[in-house]
Amino acid sequence: MSYKITEETREKLRLSHLGKKPSPEALKKLSEKMKGRKITWAHKISAAQKGMHNSSKTEFKKGHKGLVGEKNPSWRGGITPINTKIRNSVEYQLWRKAVFERDHYQCIWGGKEHGNKLHADHIKPFSEYPELRFAIDNGRTLCEECHRKTDTFAGKSKKIN
């Protein structure tokens, strides 16, 4: 015989058990019942979804093909700052790699002993000299510690008028 438990009854049961601990016998019984099982939430979810297939629309969304720019539901009108766009560009990555290779992947002020967290630093500031942003001779390889000591680290320099 099956019956449906109302929300009111469910809440009464919850309150009646609140703060109570199961007896050692009850815990042992439950432990014996669960032996050999290895069920996690992930197992339960995957079991529930067994045999289900994604629609072609969902598959399309998964790959984000075609959901670029204004077509993407998260589009907010092209508000990515120009600085971020440039620093994430292929040209910028190639510039960094070229600077690192020229300096043999070591800090030019301290050499190999200065650590391995390298930064590609612009000698003339990135923000003040847009025409020199990708000039390899305007770059140098510094370790993080040495880079912090420069006058231009993290926008310390004042814009020249």
Short mmCIF file of N, CA and C in Angstrom, two decimals, residues 27 90 130 145:
data_model
loop_
_atom_site.label_atom_id
_atom_site.label_comp_id
_atom_site.label_asym_id
_atom_site.label_seq_id
_atom_site.Cartn_x
_atom_site.Cartn_y
_atom_site.Cartn_z
N LEU A 27 22.55 2.50 13.99
CA LEU A 27 23.71 2.84 13.16
C LEU A 27 24.39 1.59 12.62
N VAL A 90 47.01 37.43 -29.99
CA VAL A 90 48.08 36.57 -30.50
C VAL A 90 49.36 37.37 -30.65
N PRO A 130 51.78 53.42 -27.28
CA PRO A 130 51.06 52.37 -28.00
C PRO A 130 51.78 51.89 -29.25
N GLU A 145 60.37 39.60 -8.86
CA GLU A 145 60.97 40.48 -7.85
C GLU A 145 61.60 41.73 -8.48
#
